[in-house]
Short mmCIF file of C-alpha atoms and ligand atoms in Angstrom, two decimals:
data_model
loop_
_atom_site.label_atom_id
_atom_site.label_comp_id
_atom_site.label_asym_id
_atom_site.label_seq_id
_atom_site.Cartn_x
_atom_site.Cartn_y
_atom_site.Cartn_z
CA MET A 1 119.85 131.07 87.16
CA LEU A 2 117.39 132.88 89.59
CA LYS A 3 118.25 130.22 91.67
CA GLU A 4 120.52 131.55 94.15
CA SER A 5 119.02 135.08 94.98
CA LEU A 6 115.61 133.83 95.42
CA LYS A 7 115.41 131.37 98.48
CA GLY A 8 112.93 132.67 100.62
CA VAL A 9 111.69 135.33 98.99
CA ARG A 10 108.30 136.19 98.38
CA VAL A 11 107.44 136.94 94.79
CA ALA A 12 104.92 137.75 92.58
CA LEU A 13 104.84 137.09 88.38
CA LEU A 14 103.63 139.39 85.64
CA ALA A 15 102.64 138.66 81.82
CA CYS A 16 102.37 140.89 79.64
CA GLY A 17 99.95 140.62 76.67
CA SER A 18 97.43 141.23 73.99
CA PHE A 19 95.43 137.74 75.51
CA ASN A 20 92.75 138.19 72.71
CA PRO A 21 91.53 135.81 73.54
CA PRO A 22 93.43 133.66 76.19
CA THR A 23 94.85 130.47 75.72
CA ASN A 24 95.25 127.52 78.03
CA SER A 25 98.76 128.10 77.13
CA HIS A 26 99.14 131.58 79.31
CA LEU A 27 97.71 129.96 81.94
CA ARG A 28 100.14 126.98 82.02
CA MET A 29 102.95 129.54 81.35
CA MET A 30 102.08 131.14 85.14
CA GLU A 31 101.87 127.62 86.31
CA ILE A 32 105.18 126.50 85.28
CA ALA A 33 107.02 129.62 86.27
CA LYS A 34 105.62 129.07 90.00
CA ASP A 35 106.74 125.63 89.82
CA PHE A 36 110.04 126.60 89.23
CA LEU A 37 110.10 129.67 91.14
CA GLU A 38 108.64 127.27 94.56
CA HIS A 39 110.01 123.69 93.58
CA GLU A 40 113.80 124.58 92.64
CA CYS A 41 114.53 128.64 94.38
CA GLY A 42 112.36 127.79 97.20
CA CYS A 43 110.84 130.72 97.60
CA ARG A 44 106.89 131.61 97.51
CA VAL A 45 104.46 132.75 94.84
CA VAL A 46 102.22 134.86 96.33
CA GLU A 47 99.83 136.73 93.38
CA GLY A 48 100.92 136.01 89.25
CA ILE A 49 98.88 139.12 87.33
CA LEU A 50 97.40 139.32 83.86
CA SER A 51 97.88 141.90 82.20
CA PRO A 52 96.42 142.64 79.05
CA VAL A 53 98.32 145.49 76.20
CA ALA A 54 95.75 148.98 75.86
CA ASP A 55 93.58 149.23 72.60
CA ASN A 56 95.83 151.19 70.91
CA PHE A 57 99.13 148.87 70.91
CA ALA A 58 99.17 148.19 67.33
CA LYS A 59 98.30 144.76 66.62
CA LYS A 60 95.89 143.51 64.12
CA ASP A 61 92.93 142.50 64.55
CA LEU A 62 93.24 143.36 68.80
CA LEU A 63 90.32 143.09 70.10
CA ASN A 64 88.99 145.94 72.68
CA ALA A 65 90.23 145.57 76.30
CA GLY A 66 86.74 145.31 76.94
CA HIS A 67 86.13 141.93 76.11
CA ARG A 68 89.84 140.74 76.19
CA TYR A 69 89.91 141.70 79.95
CA LYS A 70 86.87 140.39 80.61
CA MET A 71 87.73 136.62 79.46
CA LEU A 72 91.43 136.50 81.53
CA GLU A 73 88.97 137.54 84.35
CA MET A 74 86.93 134.01 83.38
CA ALA A 75 89.87 132.59 82.57
CA THR A 76 91.37 132.80 86.45
CA LYS A 77 88.20 133.22 87.87
CA LEU A 78 88.79 129.45 89.68
CA SER A 79 92.93 130.10 90.07
CA LYS A 80 93.33 130.50 93.77
CA TRP A 81 96.62 132.62 92.63
CA MET A 82 96.17 134.41 88.92
CA LYS A 83 94.15 137.53 88.55
CA ALA A 84 93.41 139.57 85.79
CA ASP A 85 94.41 143.19 85.99
CA ASP A 86 93.45 146.21 84.12
CA TRP A 87 95.50 148.82 85.18
CA GLU A 88 97.61 148.99 81.77
CA CYS A 89 94.86 148.12 79.53
CA THR A 90 92.59 151.13 80.86
CA GLN A 91 95.53 153.52 80.36
CA SER A 92 94.55 155.98 77.18
CA GLN A 93 98.36 155.02 75.48
CA TRP A 94 100.09 152.26 75.35
CA THR A 95 102.10 151.35 78.01
CA ARG A 96 105.56 149.74 78.05
CA THR A 97 106.84 146.75 79.83
CA LEU A 98 109.15 147.84 82.46
CA GLN A 99 106.08 150.68 83.32
CA VAL A 100 104.21 148.27 83.63
CA LEU A 101 106.23 145.92 85.83
CA LYS A 102 107.54 149.83 88.17
CA HIS A 103 103.54 150.27 88.41
CA PHE A 104 103.27 147.12 90.34
CA LYS A 105 106.01 147.09 92.52
CA GLU A 106 104.85 149.80 93.38
CA VAL A 107 101.10 148.77 93.85
CA LEU A 108 102.34 145.38 95.40
CA GLY A 109 105.17 147.02 97.66
CA ARG A 110 102.64 148.83 99.51
CA LYS A 111 101.21 145.42 99.84
CA TYR A 112 104.15 143.40 100.52
CA SER A 113 105.75 145.47 103.03
CA ASP A 114 106.47 143.09 105.34
CA ALA A 115 108.99 140.59 104.15
CA GLU A 116 111.20 140.61 100.92
CA PHE A 117 109.04 140.86 97.92
CA ARG A 118 110.35 140.41 94.67
CA ILE A 119 108.30 140.93 90.82
CA ILE A 120 109.47 138.37 88.31
CA LEU A 121 108.03 139.76 84.32
CA VAL A 122 107.02 135.50 82.53
CA CYS A 123 106.96 135.99 78.75
CA GLY A 124 107.77 133.42 76.28
CA GLY A 125 110.50 133.44 73.61
CA ASP A 126 108.67 134.91 71.26
CA VAL A 127 108.60 137.82 73.13
CA VAL A 128 111.93 137.78 73.70
CA ASP A 129 113.19 137.49 69.87
CA SER A 130 111.02 140.55 70.12
CA PHE A 131 113.99 142.29 72.26
CA ARG A 132 116.25 142.59 69.04
CA ARG A 133 113.81 142.94 66.16
CA ILE A 134 113.59 147.13 64.12
CA LEU A 135 110.70 148.95 63.36
CA PRO A 136 110.37 149.82 59.84
CA ASP A 137 111.03 153.84 61.04
CA GLY A 138 114.93 152.05 61.99
CA SER A 139 113.61 152.61 66.06
CA ASN A 140 113.80 149.49 67.92
CA LEU A 141 110.63 147.29 69.03
CA TRP A 142 111.60 147.77 72.91
CA ASP A 143 114.58 150.69 74.20
CA PRO A 144 117.95 148.22 75.32
CA LYS A 145 117.99 150.31 77.98
CA ASP A 146 114.62 149.07 79.00
CA VAL A 147 115.61 145.38 78.10
CA GLU A 148 118.61 145.83 80.32
CA ALA A 149 116.20 146.95 83.58
CA ILE A 150 113.80 144.74 83.30
CA ILE A 151 116.02 142.18 83.30
CA ARG A 152 118.73 143.72 86.12
CA ASP A 153 116.34 144.79 88.56
CA PHE A 154 112.95 142.88 88.29
CA GLY A 155 114.09 139.04 86.02
CA LEU A 156 112.79 136.84 83.70
CA ILE A 157 111.33 133.90 83.19
CA ILE A 158 111.51 132.28 79.76
CA LEU A 159 108.79 129.67 78.55
CA GLU A 160 110.45 127.88 75.41
CA ARG A 161 107.89 127.92 72.46
CA THR A 162 108.53 126.39 69.19
CA SER A 163 110.25 128.81 66.32
CA ALA A 164 111.49 130.93 69.03
CA THR A 165 115.38 131.17 70.06
CA PRO A 166 115.55 133.38 73.08
CA VAL A 167 119.10 131.85 74.60
CA GLU A 168 120.41 132.51 70.98
CA THR A 169 118.50 136.61 71.06
CA LEU A 170 119.91 136.75 74.72
CA ALA A 171 123.05 135.43 74.19
CA GLN A 172 123.33 138.96 71.51
CA ILE A 173 122.18 141.29 74.25
CA PRO A 174 124.82 143.09 76.10
CA GLY A 175 122.65 143.38 79.11
CA ALA A 176 121.44 139.54 79.44
CA SER A 177 125.00 138.82 79.05
CA LYS A 178 125.77 140.53 82.84
CA TYR A 179 122.34 139.71 84.63
CA ALA A 180 122.38 135.82 83.24
CA GLY A 181 121.66 135.39 86.83
CA ASN A 182 117.79 136.88 86.86
CA ILE A 183 116.85 134.50 83.54
CA ALA A 184 116.00 131.77 83.48
CA THR A 185 114.71 129.49 80.25
CA LEU A 186 112.00 127.03 81.03
CA ILE A 187 110.29 124.24 78.34
CA ASP A 188 106.65 123.11 79.66
CA GLU A 189 107.80 119.25 79.64
CA ALA A 190 104.17 117.55 80.83
CA PHE A 191 102.31 119.46 78.43
CA PRO A 192 104.42 121.06 75.09
CA ASN A 193 102.52 122.67 72.92
CA ASN A 194 101.94 124.97 70.05
CA VAL A 195 99.19 126.91 70.74
CA SER A 196 98.70 130.71 69.30
CA SER A 197 95.83 133.18 70.21
CA THR A 198 96.15 133.36 66.28
CA LYS A 199 95.17 130.12 65.78
CA LEU A 200 92.09 129.94 67.95
CA ARG A 201 91.10 133.07 66.37
CA SER A 202 91.52 131.28 62.85
CA ALA A 203 89.69 127.91 64.29
CA LEU A 204 86.33 130.63 64.96
CA LYS A 205 86.42 132.45 61.82
CA ARG A 206 86.55 129.24 60.01
CA GLY A 207 83.46 128.18 61.97
CA TYR A 208 85.45 125.64 63.99
CA SER A 209 85.56 124.76 68.26
CA ILE A 210 88.09 126.52 70.62
CA ARG A 211 86.87 124.20 73.60
CA TYR A 212 89.71 123.02 75.91
CA CYS A 213 91.76 124.78 74.05
CA THR A 214 91.30 127.85 76.70
CA PRO A 215 88.69 127.54 79.81
CA ASP A 216 85.12 126.63 79.00
CA PRO A 217 83.40 130.04 80.84
CA VAL A 218 86.03 131.94 77.43
CA VAL A 219 84.55 129.47 74.93
CA ASP A 220 80.67 130.34 76.28
CA TYR A 221 81.52 133.78 76.31
CA ILE A 222 83.36 134.11 72.84
CA LEU A 223 79.72 132.51 71.19
CA GLU A 224 77.44 134.61 73.15
CA ASN A 225 79.40 137.98 71.63
CA LYS A 226 80.25 136.39 68.65
CA LEU A 227 83.79 137.55 68.35
CA TYR A 228 86.28 136.93 66.01
CA LEU A 229 83.54 136.12 62.90
N1 ATP B 301 102.09 128.77 73.56
C1 ATP B 301 103.04 130.24 74.66
N2 ATP B 301 104.18 128.73 74.38
C2 ATP B 301 104.40 129.68 75.77
N3 ATP B 301 103.95 131.21 75.36
C3 ATP B 301 103.43 131.66 74.88
C4 ATP B 301 102.41 130.67 74.06
N4 ATP B 301 100.94 131.51 73.99
C5 ATP B 301 101.18 132.96 74.11
N5 ATP B 301 102.49 132.58 74.67
C6 ATP B 301 102.91 134.05 75.81
O1 ATP B 301 102.21 134.37 76.32
C7 ATP B 301 102.52 135.52 76.35
C8 ATP B 301 101.50 136.35 76.21
O2 ATP B 301 101.04 136.05 74.36
P1 ATP B 301 99.37 136.40 73.39
O3 ATP B 301 98.70 137.42 74.32
O4 ATP B 301 101.17 137.73 72.54
O5 ATP B 301 99.53 135.46 73.10
P2 ATP B 301 100.41 134.56 71.40
O6 ATP B 301 98.97 133.52 71.38
O7 ATP B 301 101.84 135.32 71.22
O8 ATP B 301 99.32 135.68 70.62
P3 ATP B 301 99.15 135.61 69.00
O9 ATP B 301 99.30 134.97 68.17
O10 ATP B 301 97.96 136.62 69.24
O11 ATP B 301 99.96 136.76 68.59
C9 ATP B 301 103.79 136.04 75.89
O12 ATP B 301 104.75 136.31 76.70
C10 ATP B 301 103.67 134.73 74.70
O13 ATP B 301 105.13 134.83 73.84
N1 NMN B 302 109.25 147.64 75.00
C1 NMN B 302 108.38 147.53 75.03
O1 NMN B 302 108.22 148.08 76.25
C2 NMN B 302 107.47 146.62 74.69
C3 NMN B 302 107.36 145.94 73.07
C4 NMN B 302 106.97 145.62 72.35
C5 NMN B 302 105.76 144.72 73.34
N2 NMN B 302 106.25 144.48 74.26
C6 NMN B 302 104.71 144.01 74.89
O2 NMN B 302 104.99 142.53 74.68
C7 NMN B 302 103.86 141.88 74.91
C8 NMN B 302 103.59 140.93 73.46
O3 NMN B 302 103.22 141.67 72.26
P1 NMN B 302 102.53 140.72 71.48
O4 NMN B 302 101.50 140.50 71.57
O5 NMN B 302 103.01 142.02 69.96
O6 NMN B 302 104.04 139.65 71.84
C9 NMN B 302 102.38 143.06 74.81
O7 NMN B 302 102.44 143.36 76.06
C10 NMN B 302 103.31 144.43 74.87
O8 NMN B 302 102.82 145.64 75.96
C11 NMN B 302 106.43 145.57 75.19
#
């Protein structure tokens, strides 16, 4: 467990994803991770970064990064510790998650150079399941060396998600069992949910409300700009 190594350490959390659109579950995921680190590991979470993926990430119905970043900015506006960052989504190419982590380690390392500092990746169980996915051309979606480096050098906080089996997936990744001490799997006990951006897009397409699934300013922005119709 992450617990032993983090006492007194300052931690920044990073979540990568499409955020197409952002949902309350993306924000909950970060809150749950922060609670765990502060209550159970004795560390101080100093910031949470949500980084939307760049436009050329091959995902169906991906809205342009300008809109996705703006919605994430609105979603995090009232948070005292979370913010959206546009470095990744303004790159001309898709950036592998390990590279995104390295980028933020460098930037935040300068900011927190006076103290012991770590950056940890937060994701849902479905992302962990994708660690072992083989693409139609036979290549790996995730380079196994990247997965090992993410766990070894940064650490991973996983939120359980319906239909995902991250614990079973990690058991089949040799690099993961080697650094099991850098992984924590958590459940949102207060608000178990099966929310996804796909469900919000689908509701919008049918003309149904998504209010209270994502912060009000995001709902209003989507409606004003007639997104996802
Ligand atoms: N309900 C949820 N519970 C736990 N993790 C979640 C949940 N929704 C999203 N996440 C996590 O948030 C991160 C960003 O997810 P992403 O933007 O791809 O959202 P998504 O809802 O999975 O999107 P889509 O439905 O478009 O595939 C990922 O790590 C994902 O696993
Ligand atoms: N090899 C990699 O680093 C790799 C592979 C697939 C997805 N991802 C990341 O996972 C995140 C979530 O992707 P999905 O929206 O497809 O679940 C995105 O930020 C994406 O960049 C990284």
